[in-house]
Tab-separated table of C-alpha atoms in Angstrom:
chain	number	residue	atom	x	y	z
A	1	UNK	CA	3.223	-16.577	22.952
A	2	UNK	CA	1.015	-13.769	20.924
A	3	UNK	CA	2.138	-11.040	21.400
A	4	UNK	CA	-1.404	-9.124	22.602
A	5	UNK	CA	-3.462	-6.250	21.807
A	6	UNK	CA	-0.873	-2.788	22.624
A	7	UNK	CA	-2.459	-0.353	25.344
A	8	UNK	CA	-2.460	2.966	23.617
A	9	UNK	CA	-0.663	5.474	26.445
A	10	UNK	CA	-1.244	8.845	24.764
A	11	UNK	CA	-1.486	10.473	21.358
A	12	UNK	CA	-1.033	14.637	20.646
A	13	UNK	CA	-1.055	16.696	17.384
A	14	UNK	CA	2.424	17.249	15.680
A	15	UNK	CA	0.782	18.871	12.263
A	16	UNK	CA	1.922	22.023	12.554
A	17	UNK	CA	5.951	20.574	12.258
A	18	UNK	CA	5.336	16.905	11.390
A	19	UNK	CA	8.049	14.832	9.377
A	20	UNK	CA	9.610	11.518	8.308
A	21	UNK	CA	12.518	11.608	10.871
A	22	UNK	CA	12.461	11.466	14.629
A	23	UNK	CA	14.538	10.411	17.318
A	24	UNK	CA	14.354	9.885	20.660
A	25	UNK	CA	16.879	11.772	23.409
A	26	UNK	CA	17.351	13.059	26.625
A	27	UNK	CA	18.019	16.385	25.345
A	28	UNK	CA	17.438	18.393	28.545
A	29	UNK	CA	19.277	16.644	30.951
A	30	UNK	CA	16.142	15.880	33.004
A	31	UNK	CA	16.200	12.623	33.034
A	32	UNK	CA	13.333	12.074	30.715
A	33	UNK	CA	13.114	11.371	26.865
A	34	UNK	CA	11.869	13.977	24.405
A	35	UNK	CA	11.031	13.555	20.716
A	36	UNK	CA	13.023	15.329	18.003
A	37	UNK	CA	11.249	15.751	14.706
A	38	UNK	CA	12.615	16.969	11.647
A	39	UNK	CA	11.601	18.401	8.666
A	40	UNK	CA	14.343	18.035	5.944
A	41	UNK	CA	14.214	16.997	2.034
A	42	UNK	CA	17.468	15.026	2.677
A	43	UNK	CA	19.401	13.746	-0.578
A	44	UNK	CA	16.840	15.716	-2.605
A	45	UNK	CA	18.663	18.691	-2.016
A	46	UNK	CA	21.426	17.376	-4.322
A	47	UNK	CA	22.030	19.365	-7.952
A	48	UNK	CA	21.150	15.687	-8.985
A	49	UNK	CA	17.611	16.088	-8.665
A	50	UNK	CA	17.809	19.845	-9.716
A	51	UNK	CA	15.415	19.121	-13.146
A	52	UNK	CA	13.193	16.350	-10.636
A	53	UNK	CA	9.562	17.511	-11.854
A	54	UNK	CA	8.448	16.524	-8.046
A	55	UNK	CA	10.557	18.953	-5.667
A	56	UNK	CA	10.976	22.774	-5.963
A	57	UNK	CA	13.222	25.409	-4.184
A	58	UNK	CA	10.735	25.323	-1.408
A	59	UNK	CA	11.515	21.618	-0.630
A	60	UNK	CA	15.146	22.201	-1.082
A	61	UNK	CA	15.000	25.099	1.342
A	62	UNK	CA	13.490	23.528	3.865
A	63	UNK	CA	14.580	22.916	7.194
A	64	UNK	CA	12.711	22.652	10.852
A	65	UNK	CA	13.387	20.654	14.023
A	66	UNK	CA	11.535	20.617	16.651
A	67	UNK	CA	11.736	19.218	20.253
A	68	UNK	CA	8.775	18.304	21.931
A	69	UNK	CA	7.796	16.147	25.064
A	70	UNK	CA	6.393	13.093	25.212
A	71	UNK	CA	3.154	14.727	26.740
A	72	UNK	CA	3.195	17.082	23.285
A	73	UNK	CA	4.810	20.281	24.515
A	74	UNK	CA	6.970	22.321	22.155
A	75	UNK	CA	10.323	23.008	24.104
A	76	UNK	CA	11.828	24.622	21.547
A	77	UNK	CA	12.409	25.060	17.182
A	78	UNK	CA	14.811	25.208	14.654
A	79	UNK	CA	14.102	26.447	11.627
A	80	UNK	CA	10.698	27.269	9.886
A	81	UNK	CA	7.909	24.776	9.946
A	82	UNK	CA	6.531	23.784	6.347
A	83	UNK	CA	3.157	26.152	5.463
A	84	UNK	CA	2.017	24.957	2.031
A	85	UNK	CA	-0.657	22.731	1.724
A	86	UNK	CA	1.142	20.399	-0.759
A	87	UNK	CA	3.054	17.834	1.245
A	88	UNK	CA	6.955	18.371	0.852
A	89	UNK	CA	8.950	16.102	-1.233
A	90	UNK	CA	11.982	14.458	1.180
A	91	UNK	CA	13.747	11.361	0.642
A	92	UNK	CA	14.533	10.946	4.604
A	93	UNK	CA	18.208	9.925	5.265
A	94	UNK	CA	19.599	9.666	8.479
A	95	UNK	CA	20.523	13.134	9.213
A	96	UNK	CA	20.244	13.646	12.452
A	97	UNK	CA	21.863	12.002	15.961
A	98	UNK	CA	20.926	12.976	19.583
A	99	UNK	CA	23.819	12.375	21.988
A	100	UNK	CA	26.718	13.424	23.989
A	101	UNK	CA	29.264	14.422	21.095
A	102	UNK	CA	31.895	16.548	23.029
A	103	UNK	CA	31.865	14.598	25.900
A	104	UNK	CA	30.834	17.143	28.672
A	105	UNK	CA	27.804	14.729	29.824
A	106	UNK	CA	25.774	16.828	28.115
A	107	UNK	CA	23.153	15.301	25.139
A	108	UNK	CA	23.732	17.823	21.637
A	109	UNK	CA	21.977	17.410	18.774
A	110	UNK	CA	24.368	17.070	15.265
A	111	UNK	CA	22.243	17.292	12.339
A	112	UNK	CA	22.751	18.055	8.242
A	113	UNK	CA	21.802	21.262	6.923
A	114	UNK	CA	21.971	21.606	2.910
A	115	UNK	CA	25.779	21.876	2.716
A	116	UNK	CA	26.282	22.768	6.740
A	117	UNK	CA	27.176	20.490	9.529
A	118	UNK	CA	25.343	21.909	12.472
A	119	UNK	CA	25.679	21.408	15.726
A	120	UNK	CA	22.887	22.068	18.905
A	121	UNK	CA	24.302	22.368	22.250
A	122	UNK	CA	21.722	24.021	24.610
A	123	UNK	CA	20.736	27.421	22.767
A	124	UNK	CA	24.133	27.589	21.144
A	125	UNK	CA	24.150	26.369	17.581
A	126	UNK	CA	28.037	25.579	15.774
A	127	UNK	CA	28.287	24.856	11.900
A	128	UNK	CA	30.754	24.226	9.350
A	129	UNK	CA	29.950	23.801	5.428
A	130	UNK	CA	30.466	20.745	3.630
A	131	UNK	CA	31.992	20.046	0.258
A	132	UNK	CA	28.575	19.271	-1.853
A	133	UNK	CA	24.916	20.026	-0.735
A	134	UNK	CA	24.170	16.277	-0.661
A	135	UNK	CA	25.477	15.146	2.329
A	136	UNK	CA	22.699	12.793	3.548
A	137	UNK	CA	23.957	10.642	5.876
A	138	UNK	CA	25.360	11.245	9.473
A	139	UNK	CA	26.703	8.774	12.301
A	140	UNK	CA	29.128	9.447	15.367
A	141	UNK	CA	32.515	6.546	16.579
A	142	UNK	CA	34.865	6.440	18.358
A	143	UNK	CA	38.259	6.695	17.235
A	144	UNK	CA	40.561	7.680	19.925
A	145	UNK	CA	40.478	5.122	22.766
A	146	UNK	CA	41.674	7.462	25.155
A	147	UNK	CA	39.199	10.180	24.572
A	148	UNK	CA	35.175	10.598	25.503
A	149	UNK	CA	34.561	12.966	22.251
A	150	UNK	CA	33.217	11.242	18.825
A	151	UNK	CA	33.860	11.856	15.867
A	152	UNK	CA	31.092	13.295	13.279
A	153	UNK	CA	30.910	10.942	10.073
A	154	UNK	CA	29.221	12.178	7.381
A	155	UNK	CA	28.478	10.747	3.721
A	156	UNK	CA	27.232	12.050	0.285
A	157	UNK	CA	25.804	10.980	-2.539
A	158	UNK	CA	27.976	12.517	-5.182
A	159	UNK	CA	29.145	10.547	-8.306
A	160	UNK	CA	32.425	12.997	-8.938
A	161	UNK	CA	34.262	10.319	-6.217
A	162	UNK	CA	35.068	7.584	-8.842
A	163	UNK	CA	35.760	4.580	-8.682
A	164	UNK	CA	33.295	3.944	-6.082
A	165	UNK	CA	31.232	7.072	-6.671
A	166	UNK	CA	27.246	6.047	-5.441
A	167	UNK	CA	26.894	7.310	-1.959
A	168	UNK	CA	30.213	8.632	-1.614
A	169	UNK	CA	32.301	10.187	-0.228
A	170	UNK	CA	32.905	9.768	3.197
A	171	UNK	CA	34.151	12.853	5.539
A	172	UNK	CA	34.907	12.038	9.027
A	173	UNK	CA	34.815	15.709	11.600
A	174	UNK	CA	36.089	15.887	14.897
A	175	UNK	CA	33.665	17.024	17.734
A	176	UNK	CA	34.702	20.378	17.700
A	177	UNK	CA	33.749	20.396	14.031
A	178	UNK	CA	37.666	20.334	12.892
A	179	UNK	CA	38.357	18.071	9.560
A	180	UNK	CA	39.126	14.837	10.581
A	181	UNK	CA	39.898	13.405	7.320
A	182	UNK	CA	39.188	14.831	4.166
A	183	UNK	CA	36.357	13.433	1.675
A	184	UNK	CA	37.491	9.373	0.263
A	185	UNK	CA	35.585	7.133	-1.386
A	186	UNK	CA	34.685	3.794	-0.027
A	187	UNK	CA	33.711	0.563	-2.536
A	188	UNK	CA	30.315	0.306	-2.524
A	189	UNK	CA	29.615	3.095	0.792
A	190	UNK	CA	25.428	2.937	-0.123
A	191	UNK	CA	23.154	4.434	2.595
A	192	UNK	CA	24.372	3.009	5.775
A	193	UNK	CA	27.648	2.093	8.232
A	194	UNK	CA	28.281	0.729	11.398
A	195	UNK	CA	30.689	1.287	13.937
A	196	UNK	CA	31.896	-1.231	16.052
A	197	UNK	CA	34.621	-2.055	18.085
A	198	UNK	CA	35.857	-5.415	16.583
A	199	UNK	CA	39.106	-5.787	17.829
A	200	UNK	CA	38.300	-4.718	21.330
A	201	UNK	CA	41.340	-1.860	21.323
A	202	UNK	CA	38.750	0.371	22.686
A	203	UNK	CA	38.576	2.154	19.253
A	204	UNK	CA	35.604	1.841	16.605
A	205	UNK	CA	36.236	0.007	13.358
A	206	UNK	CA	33.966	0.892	10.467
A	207	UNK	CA	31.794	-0.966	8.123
A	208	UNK	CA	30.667	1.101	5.561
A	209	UNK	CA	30.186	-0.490	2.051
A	210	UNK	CA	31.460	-3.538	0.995
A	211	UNK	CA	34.629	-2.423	3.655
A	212	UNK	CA	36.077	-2.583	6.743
A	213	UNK	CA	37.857	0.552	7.753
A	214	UNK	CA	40.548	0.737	10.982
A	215	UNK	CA	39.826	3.808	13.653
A	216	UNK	CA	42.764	5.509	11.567
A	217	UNK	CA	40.678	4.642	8.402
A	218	UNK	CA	42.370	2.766	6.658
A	219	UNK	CA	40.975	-0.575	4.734
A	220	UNK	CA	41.497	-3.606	6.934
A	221	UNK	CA	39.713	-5.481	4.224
A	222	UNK	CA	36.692	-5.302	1.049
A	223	UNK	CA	34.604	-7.577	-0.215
A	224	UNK	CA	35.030	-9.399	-3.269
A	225	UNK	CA	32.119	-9.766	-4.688
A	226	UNK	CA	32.930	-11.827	-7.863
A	227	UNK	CA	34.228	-10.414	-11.458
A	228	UNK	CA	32.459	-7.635	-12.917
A	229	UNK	CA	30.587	-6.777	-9.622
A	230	UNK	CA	29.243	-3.274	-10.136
A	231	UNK	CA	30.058	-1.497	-6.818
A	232	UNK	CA	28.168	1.394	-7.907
A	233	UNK	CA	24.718	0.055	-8.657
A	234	UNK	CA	24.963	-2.649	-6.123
A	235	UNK	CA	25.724	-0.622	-3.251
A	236	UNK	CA	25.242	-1.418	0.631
A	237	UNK	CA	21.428	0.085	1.309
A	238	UNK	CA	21.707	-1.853	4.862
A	239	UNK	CA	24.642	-2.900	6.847
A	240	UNK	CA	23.217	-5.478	10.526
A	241	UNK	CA	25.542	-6.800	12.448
A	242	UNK	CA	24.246	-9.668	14.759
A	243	UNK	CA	25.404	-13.425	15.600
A	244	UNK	CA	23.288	-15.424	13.519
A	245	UNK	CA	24.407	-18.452	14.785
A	246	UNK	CA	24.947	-17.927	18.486
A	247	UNK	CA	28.831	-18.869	18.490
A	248	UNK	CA	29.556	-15.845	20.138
A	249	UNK	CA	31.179	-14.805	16.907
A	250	UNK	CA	29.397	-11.713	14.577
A	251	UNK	CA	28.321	-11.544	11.483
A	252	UNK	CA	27.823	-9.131	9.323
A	253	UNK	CA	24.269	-8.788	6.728
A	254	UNK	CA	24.454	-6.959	3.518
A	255	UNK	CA	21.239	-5.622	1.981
A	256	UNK	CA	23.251	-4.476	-1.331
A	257	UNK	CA	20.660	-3.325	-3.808
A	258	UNK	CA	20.388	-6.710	-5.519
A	259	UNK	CA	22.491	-9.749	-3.477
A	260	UNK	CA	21.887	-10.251	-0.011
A	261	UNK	CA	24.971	-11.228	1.380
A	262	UNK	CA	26.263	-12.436	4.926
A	263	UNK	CA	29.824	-12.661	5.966
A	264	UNK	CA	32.412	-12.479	9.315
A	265	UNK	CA	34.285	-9.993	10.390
A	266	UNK	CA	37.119	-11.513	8.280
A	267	UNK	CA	35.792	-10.633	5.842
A	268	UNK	CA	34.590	-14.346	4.241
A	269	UNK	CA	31.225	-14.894	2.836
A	270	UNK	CA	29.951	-17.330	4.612
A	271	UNK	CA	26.427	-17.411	2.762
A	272	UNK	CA	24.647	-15.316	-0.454
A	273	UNK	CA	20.990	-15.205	-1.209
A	274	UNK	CA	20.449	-14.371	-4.858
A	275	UNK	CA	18.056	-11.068	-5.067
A	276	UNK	CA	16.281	-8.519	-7.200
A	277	UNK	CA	16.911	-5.263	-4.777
A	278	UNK	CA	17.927	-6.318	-1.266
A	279	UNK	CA	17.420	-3.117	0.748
A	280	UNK	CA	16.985	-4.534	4.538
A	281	UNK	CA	17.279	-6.629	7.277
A	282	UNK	CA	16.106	-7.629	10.234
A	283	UNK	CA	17.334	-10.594	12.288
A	284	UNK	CA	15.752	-12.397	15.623
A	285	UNK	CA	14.589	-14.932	18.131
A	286	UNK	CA	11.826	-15.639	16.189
A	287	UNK	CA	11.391	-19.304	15.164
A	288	UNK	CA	9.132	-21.714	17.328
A	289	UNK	CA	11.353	-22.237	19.372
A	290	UNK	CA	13.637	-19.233	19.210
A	291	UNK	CA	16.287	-19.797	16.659
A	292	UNK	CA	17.489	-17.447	14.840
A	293	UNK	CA	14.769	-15.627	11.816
A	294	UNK	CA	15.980	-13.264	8.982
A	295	UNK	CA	14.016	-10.881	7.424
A	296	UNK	CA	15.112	-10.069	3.950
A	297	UNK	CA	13.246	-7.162	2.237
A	298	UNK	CA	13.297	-6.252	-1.153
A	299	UNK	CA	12.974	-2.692	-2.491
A	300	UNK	CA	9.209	-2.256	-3.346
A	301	UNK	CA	9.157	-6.003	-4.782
A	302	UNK	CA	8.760	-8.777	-2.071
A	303	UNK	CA	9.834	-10.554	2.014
A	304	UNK	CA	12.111	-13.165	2.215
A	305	UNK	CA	12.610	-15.155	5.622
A	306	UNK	CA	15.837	-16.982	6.059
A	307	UNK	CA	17.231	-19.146	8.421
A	308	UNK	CA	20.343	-18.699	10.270
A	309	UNK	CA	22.268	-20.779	7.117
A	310	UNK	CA	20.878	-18.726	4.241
A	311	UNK	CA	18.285	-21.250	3.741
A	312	UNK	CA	14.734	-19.645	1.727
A	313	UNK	CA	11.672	-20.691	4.354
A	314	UNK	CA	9.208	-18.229	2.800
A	315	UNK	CA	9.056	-15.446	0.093
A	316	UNK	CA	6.077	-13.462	-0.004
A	317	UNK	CA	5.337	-10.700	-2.926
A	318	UNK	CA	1.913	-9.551	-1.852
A	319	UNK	CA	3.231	-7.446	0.994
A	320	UNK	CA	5.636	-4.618	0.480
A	321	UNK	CA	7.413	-2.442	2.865
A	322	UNK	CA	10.418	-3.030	6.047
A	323	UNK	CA	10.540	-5.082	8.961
A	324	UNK	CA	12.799	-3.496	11.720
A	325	UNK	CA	14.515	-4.669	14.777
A	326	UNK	CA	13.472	-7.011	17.734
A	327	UNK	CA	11.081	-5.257	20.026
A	328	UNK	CA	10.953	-6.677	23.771
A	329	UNK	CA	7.065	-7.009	24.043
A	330	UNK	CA	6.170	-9.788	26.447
A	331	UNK	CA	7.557	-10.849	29.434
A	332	UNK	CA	7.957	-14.761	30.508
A	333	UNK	CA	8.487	-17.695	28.980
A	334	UNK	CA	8.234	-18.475	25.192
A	335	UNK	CA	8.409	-15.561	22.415
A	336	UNK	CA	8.749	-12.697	23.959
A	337	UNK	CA	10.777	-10.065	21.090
A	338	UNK	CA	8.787	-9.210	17.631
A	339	UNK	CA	9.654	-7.371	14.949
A	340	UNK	CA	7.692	-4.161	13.780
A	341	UNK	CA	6.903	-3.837	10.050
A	342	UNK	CA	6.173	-0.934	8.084
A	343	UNK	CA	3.988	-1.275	5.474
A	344	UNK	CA	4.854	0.519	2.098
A	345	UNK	CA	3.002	1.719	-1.286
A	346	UNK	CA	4.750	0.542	-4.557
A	347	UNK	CA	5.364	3.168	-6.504
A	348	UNK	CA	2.473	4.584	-7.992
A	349	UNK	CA	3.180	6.109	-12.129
A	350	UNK	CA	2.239	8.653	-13.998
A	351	UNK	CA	3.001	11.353	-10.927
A	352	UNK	CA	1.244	13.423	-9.714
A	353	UNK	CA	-1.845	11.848	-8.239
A	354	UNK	CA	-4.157	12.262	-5.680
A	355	UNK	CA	-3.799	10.130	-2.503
A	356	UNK	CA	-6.674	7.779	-1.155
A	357	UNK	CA	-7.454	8.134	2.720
A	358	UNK	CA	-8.793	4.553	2.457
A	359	UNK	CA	-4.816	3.244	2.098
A	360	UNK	CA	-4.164	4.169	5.533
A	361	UNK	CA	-5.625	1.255	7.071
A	362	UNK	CA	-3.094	-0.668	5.044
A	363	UNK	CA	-0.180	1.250	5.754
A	364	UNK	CA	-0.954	1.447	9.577
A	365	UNK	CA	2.175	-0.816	11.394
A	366	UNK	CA	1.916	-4.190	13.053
A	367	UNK	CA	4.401	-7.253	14.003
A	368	UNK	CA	5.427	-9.707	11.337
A	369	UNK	CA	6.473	-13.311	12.907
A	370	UNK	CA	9.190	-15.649	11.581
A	371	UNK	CA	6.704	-17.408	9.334
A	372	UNK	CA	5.945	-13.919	7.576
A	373	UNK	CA	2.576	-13.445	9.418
A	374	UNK	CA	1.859	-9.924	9.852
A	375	UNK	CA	-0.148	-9.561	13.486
A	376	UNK	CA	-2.165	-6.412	14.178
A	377	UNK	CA	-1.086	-5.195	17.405
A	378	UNK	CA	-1.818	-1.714	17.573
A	379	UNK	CA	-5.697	-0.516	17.797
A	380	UNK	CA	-6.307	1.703	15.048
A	381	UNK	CA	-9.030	4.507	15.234
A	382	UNK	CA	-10.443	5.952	11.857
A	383	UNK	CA	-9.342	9.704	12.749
A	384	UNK	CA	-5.658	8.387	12.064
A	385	UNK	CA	-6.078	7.922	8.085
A	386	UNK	CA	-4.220	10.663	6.298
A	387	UNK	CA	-6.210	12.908	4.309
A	388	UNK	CA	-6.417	13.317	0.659
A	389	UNK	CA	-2.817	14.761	-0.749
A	390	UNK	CA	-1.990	15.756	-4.203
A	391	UNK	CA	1.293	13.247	-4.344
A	392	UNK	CA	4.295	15.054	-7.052
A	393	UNK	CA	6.712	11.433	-6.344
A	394	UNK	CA	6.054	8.432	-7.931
A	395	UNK	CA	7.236	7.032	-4.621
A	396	UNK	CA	4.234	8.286	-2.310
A	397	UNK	CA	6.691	7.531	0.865
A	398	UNK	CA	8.863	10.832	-0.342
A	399	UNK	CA	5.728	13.096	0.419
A	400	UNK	CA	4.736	11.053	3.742
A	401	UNK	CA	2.013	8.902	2.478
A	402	UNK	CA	3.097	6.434	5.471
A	403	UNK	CA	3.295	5.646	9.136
A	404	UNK	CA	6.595	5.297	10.506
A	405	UNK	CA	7.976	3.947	13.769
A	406	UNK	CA	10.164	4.272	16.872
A	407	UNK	CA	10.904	1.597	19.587
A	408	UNK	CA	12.165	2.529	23.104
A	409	UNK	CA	11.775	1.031	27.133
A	410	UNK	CA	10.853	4.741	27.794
A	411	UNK	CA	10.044	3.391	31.191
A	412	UNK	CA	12.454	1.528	32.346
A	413	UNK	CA	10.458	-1.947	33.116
A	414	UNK	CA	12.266	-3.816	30.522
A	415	UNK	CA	9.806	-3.824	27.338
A	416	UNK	CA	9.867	-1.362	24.780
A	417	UNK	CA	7.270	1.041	24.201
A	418	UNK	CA	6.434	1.251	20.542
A	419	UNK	CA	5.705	4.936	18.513
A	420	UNK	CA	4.216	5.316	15.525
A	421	UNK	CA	4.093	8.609	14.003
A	422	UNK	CA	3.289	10.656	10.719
A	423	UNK	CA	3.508	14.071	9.385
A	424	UNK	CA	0.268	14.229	11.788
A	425	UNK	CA	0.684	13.155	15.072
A	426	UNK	CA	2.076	10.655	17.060
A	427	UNK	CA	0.683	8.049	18.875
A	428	UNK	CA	2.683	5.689	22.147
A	429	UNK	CA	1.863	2.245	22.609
A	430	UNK	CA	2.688	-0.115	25.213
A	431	UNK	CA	2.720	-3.970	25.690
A	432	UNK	CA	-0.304	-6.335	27.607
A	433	UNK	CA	2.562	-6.792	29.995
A	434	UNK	CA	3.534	-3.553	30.700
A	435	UNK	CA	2.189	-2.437	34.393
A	436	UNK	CA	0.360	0.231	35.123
A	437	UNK	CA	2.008	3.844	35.746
């Protein structure tokens, strides 16, 4: 089945607070979804990147989220909205989560500020100060079975935690922003984890790195990735967790900044695809007939597409960019889930440069199949190129030269409506299916 031209449903301005990072939340308690946005330089905050020729003390003080409707209303601000007419510099971590942390039935928003751990409930605002001013990560689990509160888990990237120093350490915070457990390093901890229940004691287990960790946190097992395996440079960028095989069992995908590697839950690889810089995944329904697709995507380099075995169907160098999760977009028989792809410019050398409008075209999102076909899907309109920027990053996605996106049944009639946003505005697609409001 194709999947269709989308219906756009609405577009409004966000250019006076546009960023890289938004989520989606009920954050009122009205029933509806609003749009966070936030304006953060992430990891480049880090004494790291202190002597980095393309960020200054007004990217590393920056710091604005805003909540707005889905209609474009402002409810309300955090922070100070970027003024200059440079674009900031931000490598965009995940930062930010939208949901009922204390348990109270109440959404909050838990987000990283520089070297604070804040907390949103309602007008109130709750913060405690981390360890390093590169925390760039943040995810909630649960690890008491007999309580509704999460637990805050936050990771740096700070290479004083050796032996397994890149993206570490870990530091786990109690709703009430208590210490959990103190900073630790995890083998390999990269830019991502997942929690999930795997025993089914109620609790979260988590997979972060090349490890599993117990809800008490302790190493159930770690990888072995062969002699000499540097768990440093080769660190987990992606962590998926799907069943490839439709046993009923899961398994787990490793985008680990050169192998891509798939094992149980055990622990056991089952399969490894030799790579240059694995950095994502994305796994589906999408073969002719619905077996299992993998979408293997290489850091600024090349697409793979696997089958469910490990087995190379298609490589493909003259795209660049991510392919993301299934998207329900068609009702009925036959294919019915896509995945959305976000196009990305290579890194562009010396820095700094000037921008092209004409790019945007290329960078605008679509649907790439199981066979690596990208589909255009969503009407584009000239007025959405991005203007001419003076870039300072050789990587033009760290100053927002790109379209990102967000899917979400914001409806409630079973397929996902698809946004794609910029530093700009924000546009809300639906599927040919979709019915009428």
């Amino acid at each position: 089945m194709n999947p269709g031209t989308a219906t756009l449903i609405k577009e409004f301005s966000v250019a006076e607070f546009g960023g890289d990072r938004a989520e989606l939340a009920d954050i009122d308690g009205d029933g509806e979804l609003e749009l966070l946005i936030l304006q953060s330089p992430g990891q480049l905050k880090s004494r790291l990147h202190a002597d980095r020729p393309d960020v200054d003390d007004a990217d590393r003080s920056l710091h604005c989220l805003t909540a707005v409707s889905l209609e474009g209303e402002v409810l309300w601000q955090e922070g100070r909205p970027y003024r200059r007419d440079v674009p900031f510099t931000s490598h965009g971590p995940k930062s930010m989560v939208a949901e009922d942390i204390d348990g109270d039935g109440h959404c909050e928003v838990a987000m990283i500020r520089g070297n604070a751990l804040v907390i949103l409930t309602g007008r109130q605002r709750r913060f405690v100060e981390l360890p390093s001013d590169n925390f760039d990560l943040l995810y909630t689990a649960q690890l008491l079975r007999s309580a509704r509160q999460r637990h805050l888990i936050c990771k740096v990237n700070d290479r004083a935690y050796p032996p397994w120093s890149y993206s570490n350490p870990t530091m786990v915070f109690r709703y009430d922003l208590n210490v959990w457990q103190e900073p630790f390093a995890v083998r390999g901890a990269g830019h991502s984890m997942v929690p999930l229940d795997v025993n089914g004691d109620g609790r979260d287990e988590l997979l972060i790195g090349y490890s599993l960790l117990d809800a008490d946190l302790s190493e159930v097992w770690g990888l072995d990735l062969g002699y000499g395996f540097d768990y440093v440079s080769n660190h987990a960028d992606h962590i998926g967790v799907s069943d490839l095989n439709l046993d009923g069992e899961i398994e787990v995908r490793y985008s680990g900044s050169k192998d891509f590697v798939v094992t149980d839950l055990e622990g056991n690889i089952v399969w490894r695809v030799r790579g240059k810089h694995s950095q994502r995944s994305a796994e589906g329904p999408w073969g002719p007939d619905g077996e299992t697709r993998i979408i293997m995507c290489e850091k600024n380099q090349a697409l793979w597409g696997l089958d469910q075995n490990g087995e190379v169907l298609w490589h493909r160098t003259d795209i660049n960019g991510y392919a993301g999760s299934p998207v329900q977009w068609r009702s009925g028989i036959g294919r019915t889930e896509w995945a959305l792809f976000e196009p990305q410019l290579r890194p562009i050398t010396p820095a700094p440069y000037d921008s092209d409008p004409a790019w945007s075209r290329d960078l605008w999102p679509s649907f790439i199949d199981g066979d690596g076909q990208l589909v255009d899907v969503f009407p584009w309109k000239d007025e959405y190129a991005q203007p001419r920027r003076r870039i300072r990053a050789e990587r033009s996605y760290d100053c927002g030269v790109r379209y990102r996106t967000l899917a979400h049944d914001i409806d409630g009639d079973g397929l996902d409506e698809v946004l794609i946003f910029d530093r700009y505005r924000v546009c809300i697609f639906k599927s040919p299916d979709a019915a009428d409001p």
